[in-house]
Coordinates of C-alpha atoms and ligand atoms in Angstrom, one line a residue:
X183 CA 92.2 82.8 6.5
X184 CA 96.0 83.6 7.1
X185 CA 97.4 87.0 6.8
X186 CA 100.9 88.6 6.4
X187 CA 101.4 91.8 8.0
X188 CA 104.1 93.6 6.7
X189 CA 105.7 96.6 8.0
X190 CA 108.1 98.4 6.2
X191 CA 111.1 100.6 7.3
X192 CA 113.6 102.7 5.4
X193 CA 115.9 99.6 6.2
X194 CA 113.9 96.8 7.8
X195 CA 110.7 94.7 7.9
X196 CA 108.4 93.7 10.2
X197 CA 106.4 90.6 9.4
X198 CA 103.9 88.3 11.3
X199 CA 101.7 85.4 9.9
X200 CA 98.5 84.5 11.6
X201 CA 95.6 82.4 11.1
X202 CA 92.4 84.4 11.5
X203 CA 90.3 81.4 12.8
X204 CA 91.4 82.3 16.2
X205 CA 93.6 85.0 15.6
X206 CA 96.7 82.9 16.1
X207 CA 100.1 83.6 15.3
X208 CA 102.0 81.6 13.4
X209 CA 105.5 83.3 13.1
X210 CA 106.8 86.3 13.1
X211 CA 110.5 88.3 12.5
X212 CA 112.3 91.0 10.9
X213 CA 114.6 91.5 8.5
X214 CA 117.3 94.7 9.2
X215 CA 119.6 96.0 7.8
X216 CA 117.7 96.1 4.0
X217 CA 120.4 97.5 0.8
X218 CA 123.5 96.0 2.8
X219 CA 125.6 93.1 2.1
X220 CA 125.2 92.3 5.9
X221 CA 121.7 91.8 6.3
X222 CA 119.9 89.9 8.9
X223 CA 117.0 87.5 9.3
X224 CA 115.3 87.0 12.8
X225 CA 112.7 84.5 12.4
X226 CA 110.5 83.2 15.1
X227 CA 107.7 80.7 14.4
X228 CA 105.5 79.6 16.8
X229 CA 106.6 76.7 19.3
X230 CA 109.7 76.3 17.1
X231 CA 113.7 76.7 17.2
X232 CA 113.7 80.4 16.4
X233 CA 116.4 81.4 13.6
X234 CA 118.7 84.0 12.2
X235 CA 120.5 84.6 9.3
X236 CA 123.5 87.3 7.9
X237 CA 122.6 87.6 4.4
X238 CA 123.4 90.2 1.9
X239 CA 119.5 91.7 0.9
X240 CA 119.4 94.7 -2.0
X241 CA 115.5 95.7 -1.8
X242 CA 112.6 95.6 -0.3
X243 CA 111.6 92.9 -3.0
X244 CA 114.3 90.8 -1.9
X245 CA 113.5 90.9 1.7
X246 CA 109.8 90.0 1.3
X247 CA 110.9 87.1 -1.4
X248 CA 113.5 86.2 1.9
X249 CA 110.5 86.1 4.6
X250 CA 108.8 84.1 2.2
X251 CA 111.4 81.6 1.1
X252 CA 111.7 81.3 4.8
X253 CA 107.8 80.9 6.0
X254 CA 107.9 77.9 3.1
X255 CA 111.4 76.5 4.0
X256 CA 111.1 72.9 4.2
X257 CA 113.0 72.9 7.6
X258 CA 111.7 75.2 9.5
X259 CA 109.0 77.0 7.2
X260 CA 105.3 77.3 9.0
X261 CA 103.2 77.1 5.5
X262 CA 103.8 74.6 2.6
X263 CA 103.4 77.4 -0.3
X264 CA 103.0 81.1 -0.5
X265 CA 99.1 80.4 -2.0
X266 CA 98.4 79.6 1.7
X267 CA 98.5 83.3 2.3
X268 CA 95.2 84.4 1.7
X269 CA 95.8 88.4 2.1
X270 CA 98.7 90.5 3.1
X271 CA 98.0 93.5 5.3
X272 CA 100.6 96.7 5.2
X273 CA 101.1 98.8 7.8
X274 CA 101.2 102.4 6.2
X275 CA 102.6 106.0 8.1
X276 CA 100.3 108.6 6.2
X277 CA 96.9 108.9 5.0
X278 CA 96.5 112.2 4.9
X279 CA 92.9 112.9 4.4
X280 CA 92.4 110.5 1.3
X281 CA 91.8 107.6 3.8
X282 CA 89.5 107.6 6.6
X283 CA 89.5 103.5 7.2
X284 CA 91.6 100.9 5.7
X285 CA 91.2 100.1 1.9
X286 CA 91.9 97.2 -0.9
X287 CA 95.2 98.4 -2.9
X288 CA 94.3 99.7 -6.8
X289 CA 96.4 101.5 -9.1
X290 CA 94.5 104.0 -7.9
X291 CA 95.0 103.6 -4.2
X292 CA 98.6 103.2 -4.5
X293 CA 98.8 106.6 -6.6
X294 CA 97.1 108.3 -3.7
X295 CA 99.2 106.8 -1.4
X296 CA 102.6 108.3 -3.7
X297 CA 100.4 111.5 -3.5
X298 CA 100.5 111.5 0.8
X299 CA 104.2 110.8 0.7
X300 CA 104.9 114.6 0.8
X301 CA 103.5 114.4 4.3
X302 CA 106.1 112.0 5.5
X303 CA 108.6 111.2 3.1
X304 CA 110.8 109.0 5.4
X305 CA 108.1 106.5 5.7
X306 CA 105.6 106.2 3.0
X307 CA 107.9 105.5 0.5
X308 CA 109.4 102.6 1.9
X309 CA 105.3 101.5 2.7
X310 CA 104.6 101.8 -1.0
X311 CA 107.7 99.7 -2.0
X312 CA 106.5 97.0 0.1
X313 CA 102.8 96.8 -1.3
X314 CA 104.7 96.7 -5.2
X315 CA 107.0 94.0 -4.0
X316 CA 103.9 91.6 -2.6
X317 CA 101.5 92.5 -5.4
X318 CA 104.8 90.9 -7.4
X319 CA 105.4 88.5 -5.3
X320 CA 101.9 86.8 -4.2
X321 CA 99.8 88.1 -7.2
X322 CA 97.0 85.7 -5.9
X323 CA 97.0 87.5 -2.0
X324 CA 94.3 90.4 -1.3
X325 CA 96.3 93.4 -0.3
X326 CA 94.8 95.7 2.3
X327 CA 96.6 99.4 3.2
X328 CA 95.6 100.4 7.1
X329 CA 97.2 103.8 7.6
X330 CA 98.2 105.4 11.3
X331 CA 96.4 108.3 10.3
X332 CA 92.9 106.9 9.7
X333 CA 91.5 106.1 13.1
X334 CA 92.1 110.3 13.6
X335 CA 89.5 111.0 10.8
X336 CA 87.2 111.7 12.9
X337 CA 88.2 114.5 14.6
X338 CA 86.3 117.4 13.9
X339 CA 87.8 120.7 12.5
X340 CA 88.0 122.8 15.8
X341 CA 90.6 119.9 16.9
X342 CA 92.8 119.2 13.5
X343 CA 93.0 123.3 12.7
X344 CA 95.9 124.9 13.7
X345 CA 95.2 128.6 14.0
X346 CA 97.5 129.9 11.6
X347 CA 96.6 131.2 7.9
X348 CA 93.7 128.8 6.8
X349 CA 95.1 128.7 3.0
X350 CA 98.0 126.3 4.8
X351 CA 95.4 124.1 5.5
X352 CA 93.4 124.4 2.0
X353 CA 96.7 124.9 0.2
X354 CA 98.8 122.8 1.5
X355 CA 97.0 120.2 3.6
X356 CA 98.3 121.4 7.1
X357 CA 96.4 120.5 10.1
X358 CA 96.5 117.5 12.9
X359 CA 96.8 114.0 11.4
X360 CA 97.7 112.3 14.8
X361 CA 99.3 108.7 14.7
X362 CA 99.5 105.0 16.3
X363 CA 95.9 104.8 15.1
X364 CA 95.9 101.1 15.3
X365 CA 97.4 101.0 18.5
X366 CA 95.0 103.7 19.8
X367 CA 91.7 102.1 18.9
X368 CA 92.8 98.5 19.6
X369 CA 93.7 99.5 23.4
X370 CA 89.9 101.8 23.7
X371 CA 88.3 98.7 22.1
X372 CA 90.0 95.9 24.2
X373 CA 89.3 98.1 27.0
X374 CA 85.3 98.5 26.7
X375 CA 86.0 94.7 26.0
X376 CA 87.3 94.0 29.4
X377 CA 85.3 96.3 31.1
X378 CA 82.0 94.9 29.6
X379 CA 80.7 97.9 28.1
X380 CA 79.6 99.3 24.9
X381 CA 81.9 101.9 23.9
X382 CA 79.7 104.1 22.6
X383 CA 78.6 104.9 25.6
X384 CA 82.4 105.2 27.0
X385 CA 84.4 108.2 27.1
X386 CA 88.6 106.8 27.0
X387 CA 91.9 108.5 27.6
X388 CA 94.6 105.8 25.2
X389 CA 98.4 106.6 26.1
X390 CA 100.6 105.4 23.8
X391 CA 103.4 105.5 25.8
X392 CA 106.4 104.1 23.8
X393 CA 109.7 105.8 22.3
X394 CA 107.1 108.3 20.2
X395 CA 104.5 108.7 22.4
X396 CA 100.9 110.3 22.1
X397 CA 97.2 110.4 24.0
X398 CA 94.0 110.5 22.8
X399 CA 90.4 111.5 23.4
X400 CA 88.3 108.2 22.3
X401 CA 84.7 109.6 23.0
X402 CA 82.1 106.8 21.7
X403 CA 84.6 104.6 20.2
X404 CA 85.5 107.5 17.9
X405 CA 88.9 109.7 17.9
X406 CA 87.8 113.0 19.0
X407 CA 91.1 114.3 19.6
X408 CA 95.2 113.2 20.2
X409 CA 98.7 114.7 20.4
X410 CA 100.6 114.0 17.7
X411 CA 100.0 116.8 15.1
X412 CA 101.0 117.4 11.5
X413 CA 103.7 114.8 12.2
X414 CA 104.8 112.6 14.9
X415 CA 106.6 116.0 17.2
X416 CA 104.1 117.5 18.3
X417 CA 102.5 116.5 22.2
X418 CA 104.2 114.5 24.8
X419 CA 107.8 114.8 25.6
X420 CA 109.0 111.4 24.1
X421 CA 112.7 109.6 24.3
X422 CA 114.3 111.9 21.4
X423 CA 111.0 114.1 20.4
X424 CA 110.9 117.7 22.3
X425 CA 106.6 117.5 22.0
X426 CA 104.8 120.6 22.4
X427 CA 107.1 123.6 22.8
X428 CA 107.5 127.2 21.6
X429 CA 107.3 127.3 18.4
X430 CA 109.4 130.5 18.3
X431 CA 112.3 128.8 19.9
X432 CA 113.6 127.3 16.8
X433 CA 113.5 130.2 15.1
X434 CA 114.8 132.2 17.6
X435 CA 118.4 129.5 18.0
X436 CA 118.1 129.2 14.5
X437 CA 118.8 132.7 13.8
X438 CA 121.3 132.9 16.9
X439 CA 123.4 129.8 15.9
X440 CA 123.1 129.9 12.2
X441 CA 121.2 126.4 12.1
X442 CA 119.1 125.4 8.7
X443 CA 116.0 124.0 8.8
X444 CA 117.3 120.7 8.6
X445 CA 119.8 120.7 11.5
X446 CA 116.8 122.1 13.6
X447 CA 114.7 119.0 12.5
X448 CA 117.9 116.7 14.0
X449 CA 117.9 118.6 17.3
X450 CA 114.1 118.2 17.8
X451 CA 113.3 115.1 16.4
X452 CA 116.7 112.8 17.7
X453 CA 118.5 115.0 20.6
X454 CA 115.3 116.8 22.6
X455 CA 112.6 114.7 24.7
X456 CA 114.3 112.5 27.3
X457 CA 117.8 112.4 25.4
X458 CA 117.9 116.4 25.7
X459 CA 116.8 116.6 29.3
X460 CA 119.0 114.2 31.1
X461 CA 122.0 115.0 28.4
X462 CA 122.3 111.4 26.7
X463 CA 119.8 109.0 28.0
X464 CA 116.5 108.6 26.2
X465 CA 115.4 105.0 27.7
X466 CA 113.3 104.6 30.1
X467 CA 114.3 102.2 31.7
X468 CA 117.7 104.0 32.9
X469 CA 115.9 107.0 33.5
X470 CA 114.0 105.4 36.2
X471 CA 116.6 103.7 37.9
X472 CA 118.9 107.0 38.3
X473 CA 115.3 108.5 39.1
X474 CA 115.2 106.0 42.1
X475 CA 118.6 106.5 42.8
X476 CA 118.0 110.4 43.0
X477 CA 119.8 111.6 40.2
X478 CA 118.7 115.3 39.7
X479 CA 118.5 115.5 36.2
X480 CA 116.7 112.0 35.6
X481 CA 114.6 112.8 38.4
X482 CA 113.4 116.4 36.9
X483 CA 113.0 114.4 33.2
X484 CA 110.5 111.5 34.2
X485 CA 108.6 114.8 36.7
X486 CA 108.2 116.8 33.2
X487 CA 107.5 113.5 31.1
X488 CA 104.8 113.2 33.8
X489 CA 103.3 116.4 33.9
X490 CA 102.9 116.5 30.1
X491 CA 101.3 113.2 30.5
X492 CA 98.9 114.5 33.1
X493 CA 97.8 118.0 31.6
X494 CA 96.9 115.7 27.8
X495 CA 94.5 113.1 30.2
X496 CA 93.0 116.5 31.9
X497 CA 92.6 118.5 28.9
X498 CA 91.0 115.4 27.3
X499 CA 88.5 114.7 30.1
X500 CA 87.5 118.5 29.5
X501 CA 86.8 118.1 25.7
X502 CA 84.9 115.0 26.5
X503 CA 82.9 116.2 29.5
X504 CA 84.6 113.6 31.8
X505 CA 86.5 110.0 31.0
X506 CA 85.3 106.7 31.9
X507 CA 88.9 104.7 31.4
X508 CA 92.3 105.3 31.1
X509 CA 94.1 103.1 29.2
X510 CA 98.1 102.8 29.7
X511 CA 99.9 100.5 26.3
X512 CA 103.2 100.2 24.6
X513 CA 106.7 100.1 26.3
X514 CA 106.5 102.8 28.9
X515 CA 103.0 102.1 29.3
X516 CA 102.6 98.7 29.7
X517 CA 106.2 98.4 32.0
X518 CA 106.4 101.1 34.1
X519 CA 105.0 101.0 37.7
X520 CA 106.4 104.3 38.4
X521 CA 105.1 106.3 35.8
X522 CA 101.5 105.4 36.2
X523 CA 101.8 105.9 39.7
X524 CA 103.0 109.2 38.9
X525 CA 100.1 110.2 36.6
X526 CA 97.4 108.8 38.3
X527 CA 98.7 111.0 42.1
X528 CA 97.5 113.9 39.9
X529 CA 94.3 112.8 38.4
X530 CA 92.4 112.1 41.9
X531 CA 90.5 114.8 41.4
X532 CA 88.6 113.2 38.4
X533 CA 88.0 110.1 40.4
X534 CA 91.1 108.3 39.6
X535 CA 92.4 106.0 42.6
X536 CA 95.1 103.1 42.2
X537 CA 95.6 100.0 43.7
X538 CA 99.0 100.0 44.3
X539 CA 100.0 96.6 44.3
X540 CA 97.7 96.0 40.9
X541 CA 99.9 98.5 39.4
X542 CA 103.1 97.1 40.4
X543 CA 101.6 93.6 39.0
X544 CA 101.0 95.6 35.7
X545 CA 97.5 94.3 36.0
X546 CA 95.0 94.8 33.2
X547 CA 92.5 96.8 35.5
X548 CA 94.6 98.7 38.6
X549 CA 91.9 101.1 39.8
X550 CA 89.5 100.9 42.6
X551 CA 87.7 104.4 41.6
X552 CA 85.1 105.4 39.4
X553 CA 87.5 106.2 36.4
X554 CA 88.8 102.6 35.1
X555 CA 93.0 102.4 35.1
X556 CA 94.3 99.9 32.7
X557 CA 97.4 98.4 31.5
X558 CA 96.3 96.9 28.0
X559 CA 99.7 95.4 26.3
X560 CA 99.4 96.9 22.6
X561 CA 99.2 94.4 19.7
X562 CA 99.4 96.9 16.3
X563 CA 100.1 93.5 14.2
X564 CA 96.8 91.8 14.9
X565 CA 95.0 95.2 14.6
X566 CA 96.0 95.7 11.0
X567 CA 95.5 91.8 10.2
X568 CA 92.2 91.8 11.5
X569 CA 91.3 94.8 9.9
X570 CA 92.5 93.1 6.8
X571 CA 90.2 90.6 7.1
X572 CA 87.6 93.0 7.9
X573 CA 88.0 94.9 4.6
X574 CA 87.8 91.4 2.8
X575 CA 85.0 90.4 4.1
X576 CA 83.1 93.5 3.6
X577 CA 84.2 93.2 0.0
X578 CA 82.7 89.7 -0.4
Ligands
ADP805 P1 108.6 102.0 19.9 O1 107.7 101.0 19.4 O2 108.1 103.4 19.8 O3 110.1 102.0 19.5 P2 108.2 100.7 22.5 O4 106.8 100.6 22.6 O5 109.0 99.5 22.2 O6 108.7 101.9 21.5 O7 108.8 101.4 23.9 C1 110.1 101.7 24.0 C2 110.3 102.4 25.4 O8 109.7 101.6 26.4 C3 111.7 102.7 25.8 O9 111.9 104.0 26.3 C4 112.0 101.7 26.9 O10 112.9 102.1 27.8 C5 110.6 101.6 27.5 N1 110.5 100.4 28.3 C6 110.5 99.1 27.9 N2 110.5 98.3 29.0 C7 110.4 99.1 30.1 C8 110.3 98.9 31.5 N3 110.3 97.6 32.0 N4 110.2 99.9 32.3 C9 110.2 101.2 31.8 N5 110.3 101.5 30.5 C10 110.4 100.4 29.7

């Protein structure tokens, strides 16, 4: 079976082919810049010339009917025809509470799916217009939906209420959704994988550590809870994202500088987190090399990114009654020596010991204590497409 996993943006598109025989993967590339005359192709296939291309592209339709055209090229194309794909699996932001696991598109699905986009408009949209442009475009492809949201389902209602007037929550829908699902129960499965255990019997601590950022509680191979909230904010200080905070501050500057709720939004979505600490600098990677070269600032950001990092794992380990594994992914989590070092310093009282030189190697398992430490790179692309065949073949 070969699937496409598509992954649309306001202005770009993820894709990646693979075959599911043994979960190989046969190309993959973006297209940015979507609605500009100036548009670009990246294209990489597998053991090939990897290619690019400035194109004018109007729509999302016209960038999947691009990937396409370009996965069947006759030069550098990977399939002969699009009837080789046999589904098409799209990434999508929001379930809301309508989906609890991933699901074969209807009409009726995709209305529900238009129904969640109040919960993030920025993202669902664009999701929707990709699943109408391939139902168009490869009529004879399953489509599968597999939200960021769903894996959270679980969670029971002492950890998705907020305590604030319960008719938000029956009214309006507000409560914890959490996201990076897929990423979060790939890395808890891998990890029971590698470990050679069942994961029912496991109790895992995932960090997402990326430029959005978020932990959760996986107790029996079930979310139980995690950090992002009613959107992506809440939690961990991330590169741009304040996390948990106050939630009187905003009011409190909005009322002192005259800000609307929509210049508030800016400030803690784009210019807190990292970028607001250190003034500017929201990667990583910098901040650790002016944290090694003793810059104050940069030095008190990554201490704070740290201790947010290390009161989630701790707070976790309390809800589940103790943790088994701790599993580091994504671009922070999977690169950085320093940070895990950081974390783990303060979790020896749980059991939690490093092996020093295993975490500089970015090893898979780094720990010599009872409580596993792993680096598990993410892979949120062959999550979705073998969920995608999942759903199909649970259809059949
Ligand atoms: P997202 O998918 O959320 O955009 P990624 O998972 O790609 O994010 O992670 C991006 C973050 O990872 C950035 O802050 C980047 O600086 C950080 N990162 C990438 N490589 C390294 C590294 N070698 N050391 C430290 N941080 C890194």
């Amino acid at each position: 079976m070969k699937v496409l996993v598509l992954n649309c943006g306001s202005s770009s598109l993820k894709f990646q082919l693979f075959n599911m025989e043994k979960n190989d993967k046969l190309a993959a590339g973006i297209v940015e810049r979507i609605g500009n005359e100036d548009a670009k192709i990246k294209y990489a296939p597998t053991g090939r010339d990897k290619y690019a291309e400035v194109l004018p592209v109007k729509d999302h339709e016209e960038a999947i009917d691009l990937v396409l055209k370009t996965l069947c090229s006759p030069e550098r194309g990977i399939i002969r025809n699009t009837d080789e794909i046999d589904a098409v699996g799209h990434r999508v932001v929001h379930g809301a509470e309508e989906f609890t696991g991933s699901v074969p598109v209807s009409a009726a699905v995709l209305q529900k799916l238009k129904d969640c986009s109040r919960f993030a408009p920025l993202h669902n949209p664009p999701n929707i217009l990709g699943i109408q442009a391939s139902l168009w475009l490869m009529p004879f492809a399953r489509q599968v939906a597999v939200f960021d949201t769903a894996f959270h389902q679980t969670m029971e209602p002492e950890a998705y209420l907020y305590s604030l007037p319960y008719r938000w929550y029956s009214e309006k829908g507000i409560r914890r959704y959490g996201f990076h699902g897929t990423s979060h129960r790939y890395v808890a499965y891998k990890a029971a994988e590698i470990l050679g255990k069942d994961i029912k019997t496991m109790n895992i601590v995932t960090c997402h550590l990326g430029n959005g950022a978020s932990i959760t509680a996986v107790k029996h191979g079930k979310s139980v809870d995690t950090s992002m909230g009613f959107t992506p904010l809440e939690g961990l200080a991330m590169g741009t994202r304040c996390g948990d905070i106050d939630p009187a501050i905003p009011l409190f500057v909005m009322e002192e500088e005259h800000l609307s709720a929509a210049d508030m939004d800016k400030i803690l979505n784009k210019e807190s987190g990292m970028f607001g600490v250190t003034e500017g600098e929201s990667d990583m990677r910098l901040i650790e090399d002016n944290y090694f070269a003793g810059v104050e600032r940069d030095v008190l950001a990554l201490k704070l990114y740290v201790r947010r990092i290390v009161k989630y794992v701790g707070a976790y380990a309390a809800v589940m009654g103790g943790v088994d594994a701790i599993v580091f992914t994504a671009g922070v989590g999977e690169n950085s020596p320093v940070t895990r070092e950081l974390v783990c310093e303060n979790l020896a009282f749980l059991g939690v010991v490093l092996d020093k030189k295993k975490n500089d190697a970015n090893e898979l398992l780094m720990s010599t204590g009872p409580v596993a430490v792993m680096t598990i790179p993410t892979n949120e692309e062959l999550a979705i497409a073998q969920e995608t065949q999942f759903v199909i073949n649970s259809e059949e």
